[in-house]
DNA sequence: ACCGGCAGAGTTGTGCACAACTTGCCATGC
DNA sequence: GCATGGCAAGTTGTGCACAACTCTGCCGGT
């Protein structure tokens, strides 16, 4: 239930500003408002929702300044994943890596924003396997989902195929590092990509500029 | 309500293993179980409580392995406070600094574990003023309260006056750095003290060794 | 003497009804 | 025409009763 709602928010099924009805959601999940409200409260703590008495529970909109700071922090945390309590990849991890690469390849052939977002989320969770530091994992995940929406939000202004290509390249490089057992290198690769992602997504106007003026194909 | 309960847990008014009664607490706060349960749920998310159906809501005990990892992470976060979105100290900050120092001096003259713990908590919050990075502040605070109990828990085995002296020294050094406008240095000082604190609190037996065998005065 | 089971007390989890509150609309007066 | 007051619908917040569950202690059987 928590995961479902979080995904819906992060995949923009509920765009920022959407008003969620507690009774409707409770009915949908076949439960009463009470357990649902606990979930909503948690999502509120995580900064994805805000409820106001007498008004409704509303999906928060993306504060670009806050996003920039969150990205800066995520970048450092990605680094720490490689430095704090590293866990070398096991056989299952390497196998899963192949699955990720083939999912990425399929995505390249049939680009689709939502599928991309899902793959990105899964690959993020994958990357957290390589630290045994549970608090670090928790914090990283929390901050990831806080920023996850921004990508889908800006995708109309971006070149989807190029974004996918960049992501594929990140996965390929990560795979190389992990196959060599170098989790530190994998973390640095991720850090680099978070940094670049911040550059692409947050620089300039904060998304208010019309798509036509941004990221024309020949820029690359 | 949340702050009250969190403080009670962190100040060991509710030692690890204590079973909290929802109805009693609700009565004490003059409310019903419903709003109280939201608070308890949050404390559970933060890792200070765990509720089990039919059993009770129980204060978590201190997992030394997890504490060590949290300390490692806190150390890095303290560093980041100095590097991410630093805010130079203002006049009010410098004034508050004097208050902290005099509180510390009073504590040195009349050592008392609980007062020390309170001062420590307040000074921690003070240190977070010097970054404008809200997510970093949130995360740091969250992790701080997750580890805050350990100090009071081990205080019987430690030399209270010495701990206070060390803390006074930390505050004095921080004050020097902040008066010079060097928030980065202040952050490094804090980082150093978190590291030393980890050494003192977590090395060895995890608190199972009788006090007499530890920290004899002539060791220093 | 020991063991299994059963009942009761006590706890958290859930459902539901109502209170508190906001917002938009409409009628009314100017 | 416009401002204004109030009403109604809809929302979240709260209180309460009951369901679901766990543990303890007792009792009967073996």
Short mmCIF file of C-alpha atoms (C1' of nucleotides) in Angstrom, two decimals:
data_model
loop_
_atom_site.label_atom_id
_atom_site.label_comp_id
_atom_site.label_asym_id
_atom_site.label_seq_id
_atom_site.Cartn_x
_atom_site.Cartn_y
_atom_site.Cartn_z
CA UNK A 1 0.00 0.00 0.00
CA UNK A 2 2.80 2.37 0.91
CA UNK A 3 4.87 1.20 -2.04
CA UNK A 4 1.90 1.49 -4.38
CA UNK A 5 1.13 5.06 -3.44
CA UNK A 6 4.77 6.08 -3.42
CA UNK A 7 5.22 4.68 -6.90
CA UNK A 8 2.10 6.41 -8.14
CA UNK A 9 3.40 9.71 -6.87
CA UNK A 10 6.90 9.17 -8.20
CA UNK A 11 5.66 7.95 -11.58
CA UNK A 12 3.38 11.01 -11.79
CA UNK A 13 0.17 9.00 -11.86
CA UNK A 14 -0.62 11.59 -9.22
CA UNK A 15 1.03 14.75 -10.54
CA UNK A 16 2.04 17.47 -8.09
CA UNK A 17 -1.04 19.28 -6.82
CA UNK A 18 -3.33 16.27 -7.11
CA UNK A 19 -5.80 16.03 -4.26
CA UNK A 20 -6.12 12.50 -2.94
CA UNK A 21 -9.34 11.39 -1.29
CA UNK A 22 -8.86 9.24 1.77
CA UNK A 23 -12.22 7.56 1.38
CA UNK A 24 -11.66 6.74 -2.27
CA UNK A 25 -8.22 5.29 -1.64
CA UNK A 26 -9.48 3.35 1.35
CA UNK A 27 -12.24 1.89 -0.80
CA UNK A 28 -9.77 1.04 -3.55
CA UNK A 29 -7.49 -0.84 -1.19
CA UNK A 30 -10.45 -2.51 0.48
CA UNK A 31 -9.70 -1.17 3.91
CA UNK A 32 -10.87 1.65 6.12
CA UNK A 33 -9.41 5.12 6.44
CA UNK A 34 -7.49 4.27 9.61
CA UNK A 35 -4.71 2.10 8.18
CA UNK A 36 -4.61 4.22 5.05
CA UNK A 37 -4.05 7.32 7.11
CA UNK A 38 -0.97 5.78 8.65
CA UNK A 39 0.46 5.31 5.18
CA UNK A 40 -0.43 8.86 4.17
CA UNK A 41 1.18 10.17 7.34
CA UNK A 42 4.39 8.41 6.43
CA UNK A 43 4.33 9.79 2.91
CA UNK A 44 3.80 13.18 4.46
CA UNK A 45 6.86 12.70 6.67
CA UNK A 46 8.83 11.82 3.58
CA UNK A 47 7.77 15.05 1.96
CA UNK A 48 5.68 13.60 -0.87
CA UNK A 49 2.31 14.68 0.54
CA UNK A 50 0.93 17.42 2.71
CA UNK A 51 -2.50 17.26 4.35
CA UNK A 52 -4.38 20.28 5.52
CA UNK A 53 -7.39 20.03 7.76
CA UNK A 54 -10.60 20.61 5.89
CA UNK A 55 -8.88 20.88 2.53
CA UNK A 56 -7.35 17.58 1.53
CA UNK A 57 -4.15 15.62 1.15
CA UNK A 58 -2.21 17.05 -1.72
CA UNK A 59 0.82 15.81 -3.64
CA UNK A 60 3.66 18.26 -2.99
CA UNK A 61 5.07 20.10 -5.94
CA UNK A 62 8.75 20.08 -6.78
CA UNK A 63 10.68 22.83 -5.08
CA UNK A 64 13.70 23.25 -7.35
CA UNK A 65 15.89 24.77 -4.67
CA UNK A 66 15.20 21.90 -2.33
CA UNK A 67 15.73 19.44 -5.15
CA UNK A 68 19.14 20.92 -5.86
CA UNK A 69 20.13 20.48 -2.23
CA UNK A 70 18.78 16.98 -2.11
CA UNK A 71 20.78 16.14 -5.22
CA UNK A 72 23.93 17.56 -3.66
CA UNK A 73 23.38 15.37 -0.63
CA UNK A 74 22.53 12.30 -2.68
CA UNK A 75 25.75 12.76 -4.55
CA UNK A 76 27.75 12.58 -1.35
CA UNK A 77 25.73 9.65 -0.10
CA UNK A 78 26.37 7.75 -3.30
CA UNK A 79 30.02 8.24 -2.62
CA UNK A 80 29.62 6.94 0.93
CA UNK A 81 27.94 3.79 -0.36
CA UNK A 82 31.31 2.92 -1.81
CA UNK A 83 33.28 3.84 1.29
CA UNK A 84 31.17 2.68 4.25
CA UNK A 85 30.87 -1.03 4.94
CA UNK A 86 31.25 -2.14 1.31
CA UNK A 87 29.90 -5.54 0.32
CA UNK A 88 31.51 -7.29 -2.66
CA UNK A 89 29.04 -8.43 -5.32
CA UNK A 90 27.95 -12.06 -5.17
CA UNK A 91 26.93 -14.45 -7.93
CA UNK A 92 23.29 -13.39 -7.71
CA UNK A 93 24.23 -9.74 -8.02
CA UNK A 94 26.21 -10.41 -11.20
CA UNK A 95 23.32 -12.41 -12.61
CA UNK A 96 20.88 -9.61 -11.79
CA UNK A 97 23.26 -7.25 -13.49
CA UNK A 98 22.73 -9.13 -16.75
CA UNK A 99 19.00 -8.85 -16.28
CA UNK A 100 19.35 -5.10 -15.83
CA UNK A 101 21.48 -4.81 -18.94
CA UNK A 102 19.00 -6.72 -21.04
CA UNK A 103 16.12 -4.68 -19.67
CA UNK A 104 18.12 -1.62 -20.63
CA UNK A 105 18.70 -2.97 -24.11
CA UNK A 106 15.01 -3.66 -24.55
CA UNK A 107 14.29 -0.14 -23.41
CA UNK A 108 16.73 1.28 -25.94
CA UNK A 109 14.87 -0.49 -28.73
CA UNK A 110 11.49 0.66 -27.43
CA UNK A 111 11.99 3.92 -25.55
CA UNK A 112 9.26 4.69 -23.06
CA UNK A 113 9.53 7.17 -20.22
CA UNK A 114 7.64 5.20 -17.63
CA UNK A 115 9.50 1.96 -18.23
CA UNK A 116 12.70 3.93 -17.99
CA UNK A 117 11.68 5.40 -14.65
CA UNK A 118 10.89 1.95 -13.31
CA UNK A 119 14.21 0.55 -14.46
CA UNK A 120 15.96 3.49 -12.91
CA UNK A 121 14.24 2.86 -9.59
CA UNK A 122 15.11 -0.80 -9.64
CA UNK A 123 18.71 -0.14 -10.53
CA UNK A 124 18.96 2.35 -7.73
CA UNK A 125 17.77 -0.23 -5.21
CA UNK A 126 20.26 -2.65 -6.74
CA UNK A 127 23.12 -0.28 -6.11
CA UNK A 128 22.31 -0.11 -2.42
CA UNK A 129 23.06 -3.79 -2.02
CA UNK A 130 26.75 -3.04 -1.97
CA UNK A 131 26.88 -1.41 1.41
CA UNK A 132 26.03 -3.19 4.64
CA UNK A 133 25.34 0.14 6.30
CA UNK A 134 21.60 -0.03 6.89
CA UNK A 135 21.13 3.59 8.00
CA UNK A 136 22.94 4.73 4.88
CA UNK A 137 20.66 2.59 2.75
CA UNK A 138 17.56 3.96 4.44
CA UNK A 139 18.62 7.55 4.09
CA UNK A 140 19.68 7.13 0.48
CA UNK A 141 16.41 5.51 -0.44
CA UNK A 142 14.40 8.18 1.34
CA UNK A 143 16.18 10.92 -0.55
CA UNK A 144 16.02 9.07 -3.84
CA UNK A 145 12.25 8.87 -3.78
CA UNK A 146 12.13 12.50 -2.80
CA UNK A 147 13.80 13.42 -6.09
CA UNK A 148 12.62 10.59 -8.31
CA UNK A 149 9.71 12.55 -9.74
CA UNK A 150 11.77 15.33 -11.20
CA UNK A 151 13.04 13.25 -14.06
CA UNK A 152 9.60 12.25 -15.37
CA UNK A 153 8.47 15.80 -14.79
CA UNK A 154 11.08 17.19 -17.15
CA UNK A 155 11.10 14.40 -19.67
CA UNK A 156 8.95 16.27 -22.21
CA UNK A 157 11.74 18.84 -22.47
CA UNK A 158 14.48 16.24 -22.73
CA UNK A 159 15.65 13.86 -25.39
CA UNK A 160 14.35 10.51 -24.16
CA UNK A 161 16.63 8.38 -26.33
CA UNK A 162 19.63 10.32 -25.17
CA UNK A 163 18.64 9.97 -21.52
CA UNK A 164 18.28 6.25 -22.04
CA UNK A 165 21.63 6.08 -23.75
CA UNK A 166 23.26 7.87 -20.83
CA UNK A 167 21.61 5.53 -18.39
CA UNK A 168 22.67 2.49 -20.39
CA UNK A 169 26.19 3.78 -20.31
CA UNK A 170 25.96 4.15 -16.52
CA UNK A 171 24.76 0.59 -16.18
CA UNK A 172 27.47 -0.71 -18.48
CA UNK A 173 30.19 1.06 -16.59
CA UNK A 174 28.75 -0.08 -13.25
CA UNK A 175 28.69 -3.63 -14.57
CA UNK A 176 32.35 -3.40 -15.52
CA UNK A 177 33.27 -2.13 -12.06
CA UNK A 178 31.16 -4.68 -10.23
CA UNK A 179 32.41 -7.61 -12.29
CA UNK A 180 35.88 -6.56 -11.26
CA UNK A 181 34.66 -6.56 -7.66
CA UNK A 182 35.33 -2.84 -7.40
CA UNK A 183 32.32 -1.52 -5.52
CA UNK A 184 34.13 1.73 -4.81
CA UNK A 185 34.43 2.39 -8.53
CA UNK A 186 30.76 1.55 -9.03
CA UNK A 187 29.85 4.09 -6.36
CA UNK A 188 31.97 6.75 -8.03
CA UNK A 189 30.31 6.07 -11.35
CA UNK A 190 26.94 6.51 -9.74
CA UNK A 191 28.08 9.67 -8.05
CA UNK A 192 29.26 11.04 -11.37
CA UNK A 193 25.92 10.32 -12.96
CA UNK A 194 23.96 11.89 -10.13
CA UNK A 195 26.09 14.96 -10.58
CA UNK A 196 25.47 15.07 -14.33
CA UNK A 197 21.79 14.40 -13.77
CA UNK A 198 21.65 17.39 -11.47
CA UNK A 199 23.28 19.53 -14.14
CA UNK A 200 20.83 18.44 -16.81
CA UNK A 201 17.69 18.61 -14.70
CA UNK A 202 18.18 21.56 -12.45
CA UNK A 203 20.21 24.14 -14.28
CA UNK A 204 18.57 27.23 -15.64
CA UNK A 205 14.91 27.96 -15.45
CA UNK A 206 13.61 25.23 -13.23
CA UNK A 207 11.33 23.81 -15.88
CA UNK A 208 9.42 26.96 -16.71
CA UNK A 209 11.06 27.42 -20.07
CA UNK A 210 9.20 25.94 -23.06
CA UNK A 211 10.62 22.65 -24.38
CA UNK A 212 11.47 24.03 -27.79
CA UNK A 213 14.21 26.22 -26.39
CA UNK A 214 16.01 23.44 -24.58
CA UNK A 215 18.17 20.46 -25.48
CA UNK A 216 17.97 20.62 -29.24
CA UNK A 217 19.38 17.42 -30.79
CA UNK A 218 22.43 18.98 -32.42
CA UNK A 219 23.69 20.18 -29.03
CA UNK A 220 25.27 16.80 -28.46
CA UNK B 1 3.91 15.20 22.08
CA UNK B 2 6.37 13.74 19.62
CA UNK B 3 9.22 15.76 21.10
CA UNK B 4 8.22 14.80 24.62
CA UNK B 5 8.22 11.10 23.93
CA UNK B 6 11.40 11.25 21.87
CA UNK B 7 13.17 13.03 24.70
CA UNK B 8 11.90 10.56 27.25
CA UNK B 9 13.26 7.71 25.19
CA UNK B 10 16.58 9.41 24.49
CA UNK B 11 17.01 10.48 28.12
CA UNK B 12 16.27 6.93 29.22
CA UNK B 13 13.16 7.84 31.16
CA UNK B 14 11.93 4.93 29.14
CA UNK B 15 14.90 2.56 29.09
CA UNK B 16 15.22 0.06 26.24
CA UNK B 17 12.69 -2.72 26.64
CA UNK B 18 10.11 -0.53 28.37
CA UNK B 19 6.59 -1.33 27.32
CA UNK B 20 4.53 1.78 26.68
CA UNK B 21 0.77 1.67 27.12
CA UNK B 22 -1.14 3.56 24.47
CA UNK B 23 -4.11 4.14 26.74
CA UNK B 24 -1.95 5.44 29.59
CA UNK B 25 -0.03 7.81 27.36
CA UNK B 26 -3.23 8.97 25.68
CA UNK B 27 -4.71 9.70 29.10
CA UNK B 28 -1.58 11.53 30.18
CA UNK B 29 -1.62 13.79 27.15
CA UNK B 30 -5.35 14.29 27.48
CA UNK B 31 -6.18 12.92 24.06
CA UNK B 32 -7.39 9.68 22.56
CA UNK B 33 -5.33 6.84 21.20
CA UNK B 34 -5.77 7.93 17.61
CA UNK B 35 -3.50 11.00 17.51
CA UNK B 36 -1.09 9.31 19.90
CA UNK B 37 -0.78 6.36 17.58
CA UNK B 38 0.36 8.64 14.80
CA UNK B 39 3.19 9.85 17.00
CA UNK B 40 4.12 6.31 18.00
CA UNK B 41 4.10 5.28 14.36
CA UNK B 42 6.58 8.02 13.57
CA UNK B 43 8.83 7.03 16.45
CA UNK B 44 8.64 3.50 15.12
CA UNK B 45 9.72 4.68 11.68
CA UNK B 46 12.65 6.43 13.29
CA UNK B 47 13.69 3.20 14.93
CA UNK B 48 13.09 4.18 18.55
CA UNK B 49 10.02 2.00 19.07
CA UNK B 50 8.63 -1.23 17.74
CA UNK B 51 5.01 -2.27 18.19
CA UNK B 52 3.86 -5.83 17.95
CA UNK B 53 0.23 -6.75 17.68
CA UNK B 54 -1.13 -8.12 20.92
CA UNK B 55 2.11 -7.56 22.80
CA UNK B 56 2.79 -3.87 23.18
CA UNK B 57 4.81 -0.92 22.05
CA UNK B 58 8.37 -1.44 23.19
CA UNK B 59 11.39 0.84 23.28
CA UNK B 60 14.03 -0.67 21.03
CA UNK B 61 17.29 -1.72 22.57
CA UNK B 62 20.63 -0.50 21.32
CA UNK B 63 22.07 -2.69 18.61
CA UNK B 64 25.79 -1.97 18.88
CA UNK B 65 26.54 -3.00 15.31
CA UNK B 66 23.87 -0.68 13.97
CA UNK B 67 25.06 2.08 16.28
CA UNK B 68 28.58 1.76 14.93
CA UNK B 69 27.29 2.13 11.39
CA UNK B 70 25.11 5.05 12.33
CA UNK B 71 28.08 6.73 13.95
CA UNK B 72 30.17 6.20 10.85
CA UNK B 73 27.45 7.83 8.78
CA UNK B 74 26.96 10.67 11.24
CA UNK B 75 30.65 11.38 11.05
CA UNK B 76 30.46 11.87 7.31
CA UNK B 77 27.29 13.92 7.60
CA UNK B 78 28.94 16.21 10.13
CA UNK B 79 31.61 16.78 7.55
CA UNK B 80 29.01 17.57 4.91
CA UNK B 81 27.41 20.17 7.17
CA UNK B 82 30.59 22.14 6.68
CA UNK B 83 30.76 21.58 2.95
CA UNK B 84 27.18 21.77 1.67
CA UNK B 85 25.44 25.15 1.59
CA UNK B 86 27.34 26.64 4.54
CA UNK B 87 25.77 29.55 6.40
CA UNK B 88 28.10 31.95 8.20
CA UNK B 89 27.22 32.52 11.86
CA UNK B 90 25.21 35.64 12.63
CA UNK B 91 25.13 37.83 15.70
CA UNK B 92 22.46 35.72 17.37
CA UNK B 93 24.47 32.57 16.81
CA UNK B 94 27.51 34.08 18.48
CA UNK B 95 25.38 35.22 21.39
CA UNK B 96 23.86 31.76 21.75
CA UNK B 97 27.36 30.39 21.70
CA UNK B 98 28.11 32.30 24.89
CA UNK B 99 24.99 30.86 26.47
CA UNK B 100 26.16 27.38 25.56
CA UNK B 101 29.58 28.02 27.02
CA UNK B 102 28.17 29.28 30.29
CA UNK B 103 25.77 26.35 30.47
CA UNK B 104 28.80 24.14 29.96
CA UNK B 105 30.70 25.91 32.69
CA UNK B 106 27.79 25.49 35.08
CA UNK B 107 27.69 21.83 34.19
CA UNK B 108 31.39 21.45 34.90
CA UNK B 109 30.86 22.81 38.37
CA UNK B 110 27.84 20.58 38.99
CA UNK B 111 28.23 17.48 36.84
CA UNK B 112 24.98 15.70 36.13
CA UNK B 113 24.45 13.18 33.38
CA UNK B 114 20.96 14.24 32.39
CA UNK B 115 21.78 17.92 32.18
CA UNK B 116 24.78 17.00 30.09
CA UNK B 117 22.64 15.00 27.73
CA UNK B 118 20.26 17.92 27.32
CA UNK B 119 23.07 20.36 26.64
CA UNK B 120 24.52 17.95 24.14
CA UNK B 121 21.20 17.72 22.31
CA UNK B 122 20.80 21.47 22.22
CA UNK B 123 24.33 22.02 21.00
CA UNK B 124 23.80 19.47 18.28
CA UNK B 125 20.75 21.34 17.03
CA UNK B 126 22.79 24.53 17.20
CA UNK B 127 25.45 23.07 14.93
CA UNK B 128 22.88 22.34 12.25
CA UNK B 129 22.14 26.02 11.84
CA UNK B 130 25.26 26.43 9.76
CA UNK B 131 24.06 24.61 6.71
CA UNK B 132 21.12 25.76 4.62
CA UNK B 133 20.70 22.25 3.27
CA UNK B 134 17.37 21.21 4.79
CA UNK B 135 17.52 17.55 3.77
CA UNK B 136 20.95 17.29 5.33
CA UNK B 137 19.64 18.82 8.53
CA UNK B 138 16.69 16.43 8.63
CA UNK B 139 18.80 13.37 8.05
CA UNK B 140 21.44 14.43 10.56
CA UNK B 141 18.86 15.05 13.23
CA UNK B 142 17.15 11.77 12.55
CA UNK B 143 20.37 9.86 12.96
CA UNK B 144 21.44 11.87 15.97
CA UNK B 145 18.36 10.91 17.94
CA UNK B 146 18.87 7.36 16.87
CA UNK B 147 22.21 7.26 18.65
CA UNK B 148 21.60 9.80 21.41
CA UNK B 149 20.67 7.19 23.98
CA UNK B 150 23.90 5.32 23.86
CA UNK B 151 25.79 7.91 25.79
CA UNK B 152 23.47 7.95 28.82
CA UNK B 153 23.34 4.19 28.59
CA UNK B 154 27.08 3.84 29.08
CA UNK B 155 27.58 6.74 31.45
CA UNK B 156 27.83 4.53 34.55
CA UNK B 157 30.96 2.98 33.07
CA UNK B 158 32.46 6.30 32.04
CA UNK B 159 34.06 9.15 33.88
CA UNK B 160 31.37 11.82 33.84
CA UNK B 161 33.68 14.73 34.64
CA UNK B 162 36.02 13.69 31.90
CA UNK B 163 33.20 13.38 29.40
CA UNK B 164 32.04 16.84 30.35
CA UNK B 165 35.58 18.18 30.03
CA UNK B 166 35.86 16.71 26.53
CA UNK B 167 32.54 18.22 25.56
CA UNK B 168 33.50 21.60 26.95
CA UNK B 169 36.64 21.43 24.91
CA UNK B 170 34.57 20.66 21.81
CA UNK B 171 32.34 23.65 22.45
CA UNK B 172 35.31 25.91 23.08
CA UNK B 173 37.00 24.87 19.88
CA UNK B 174 33.75 25.22 17.93
CA UNK B 175 33.32 28.69 19.39
CA UNK B 176 36.80 29.67 18.22
CA UNK B 177 36.08 28.43 14.72
CA UNK B 178 32.65 30.05 14.52
CA UNK B 179 33.85 33.39 15.85
CA UNK B 180 36.37 33.35 13.06
CA UNK B 181 33.48 32.67 10.68
CA UNK B 182 34.99 29.32 9.74
CA UNK B 183 32.00 26.97 9.64
CA UNK B 184 34.05 24.39 7.80
CA UNK B 185 36.47 24.17 10.71
CA UNK B 186 33.59 23.92 13.16
CA UNK B 187 32.23 21.01 11.18
CA UNK B 188 35.58 19.27 11.20
CA UNK B 189 35.83 19.70 14.95
CA UNK B 190 32.44 18.12 15.36
CA UNK B 191 33.41 15.33 13.04
CA UNK B 192 36.52 14.67 15.07
CA UNK B 193 34.51 14.49 18.26
CA UNK B 194 31.93 12.15 16.78
CA UNK B 195 34.79 9.92 15.75
CA UNK B 196 36.32 9.98 19.21
CA UNK B 197 32.93 9.44 20.76
CA UNK B 198 32.49 6.36 18.65
CA UNK B 199 35.84 5.06 19.81
CA UNK B 200 34.99 5.59 23.47
CA UNK B 201 31.45 4.30 23.34
CA UNK B 202 31.54 1.44 20.94
CA UNK B 203 34.91 -0.24 21.18
CA UNK B 204 35.24 -3.54 22.93
CA UNK B 205 32.47 -5.39 24.62
CA UNK B 206 29.40 -3.44 23.61
CA UNK B 207 28.56 -2.51 27.17
CA UNK B 208 28.42 -5.98 28.65
CA UNK B 209 31.66 -5.64 30.55
CA UNK B 210 31.35 -4.52 34.19
CA UNK B 211 32.19 -0.85 34.80
CA UNK B 212 35.11 -1.59 37.13
CA UNK B 213 37.17 -3.02 34.28
CA UNK B 214 36.80 0.00 32.03
CA UNK B 215 38.10 3.54 31.90
CA UNK B 216 40.14 3.58 35.07
CA UNK B 217 41.15 7.18 35.89
CA UNK B 218 44.89 6.70 35.46
CA UNK B 219 44.39 5.67 31.84
CA UNK B 220 44.36 9.27 30.83
"C1'" DA C 1 5.58 -34.36 38.94
"C1'" DC C 2 4.92 -32.88 34.37
"C1'" DC C 3 2.68 -31.50 30.30
"C1'" DG C 4 -1.05 -29.85 27.29
"C1'" DG C 5 -4.65 -26.99 26.69
"C1'" DC C 6 -7.80 -23.55 27.75
"C1'" DA C 7 -9.54 -19.30 29.39
"C1'" DG C 8 -8.89 -14.59 30.67
"C1'" DA C 9 -6.63 -10.26 30.83
"C1'" DG C 10 -4.26 -7.00 28.30
"C1'" DT C 11 -2.38 -5.20 24.13
"C1'" DT C 12 -2.30 -3.29 19.34
"C1'" DG C 13 -5.01 -2.93 14.83
"C1'" DT C 14 -9.44 -1.64 12.46
"C1'" DG C 15 -13.85 0.33 11.39
"C1'" DC C 16 -17.10 3.75 11.91
"C1'" DA C 17 -19.45 7.89 13.45
"C1'" DC C 18 -18.92 12.49 14.50
"C1'" DA C 19 -16.31 16.94 15.28
"C1'" DA C 20 -13.57 20.66 13.24
"C1'" DC C 21 -12.47 23.04 9.43
"C1'" DT C 22 -12.19 25.02 4.57
"C1'" DT C 23 -14.10 26.32 0.33
"C1'" DG C 24 -17.29 27.54 -3.15
"C1'" DC C 25 -21.88 28.93 -4.22
"C1'" DC C 26 -25.96 31.37 -3.82
"C1'" DA C 27 -29.12 34.49 -2.10
"C1'" DT C 28 -29.65 38.93 -0.26
"C1'" DG C 29 -28.98 43.71 0.54
"C1'" DC C 30 -26.93 47.94 -1.01
"C1'" DG D 1 -23.50 45.40 -10.58
"C1'" DC D 2 -21.17 44.33 -6.48
"C1'" DA D 3 -20.12 43.16 -1.99
"C1'" DT D 4 -21.36 40.25 1.83
"C1'" DG D 5 -23.20 36.92 4.79
"C1'" DG D 6 -24.38 32.40 5.36
"C1'" DC D 7 -25.29 27.82 4.01
"C1'" DA D 8 -24.00 23.33 2.18
"C1'" DA D 9 -20.85 19.96 0.61
"C1'" DG D 10 -16.65 17.84 1.26
"C1'" DT D 11 -12.37 17.13 3.58
"C1'" DT D 12 -9.18 15.82 7.37
"C1'" DG D 13 -8.82 15.05 12.56
"C1'" DT D 14 -10.66 12.64 16.80
"C1'" DG D 15 -12.94 9.50 19.85
"C1'" DC D 16 -14.72 5.19 20.79
"C1'" DA D 17 -16.09 0.39 20.39
"C1'" DC D 18 -14.79 -3.88 18.81
"C1'" DA D 19 -11.75 -7.34 16.34
"C1'" DA D 20 -7.36 -9.78 16.29
"C1'" DC D 21 -3.70 -11.28 18.66
"C1'" DT D 22 -0.27 -12.62 22.52
"C1'" DC D 23 1.01 -14.03 26.87
"C1'" DT D 24 0.28 -15.83 31.50
"C1'" DG D 25 -1.53 -18.66 34.83
"C1'" DC D 26 -4.43 -22.24 36.15
"C1'" DC D 27 -6.47 -26.70 35.83
"C1'" DG D 28 -7.04 -31.28 34.48
"C1'" DG D 29 -5.09 -35.31 32.62
"C1'" DT D 30 -1.35 -38.47 32.31
#
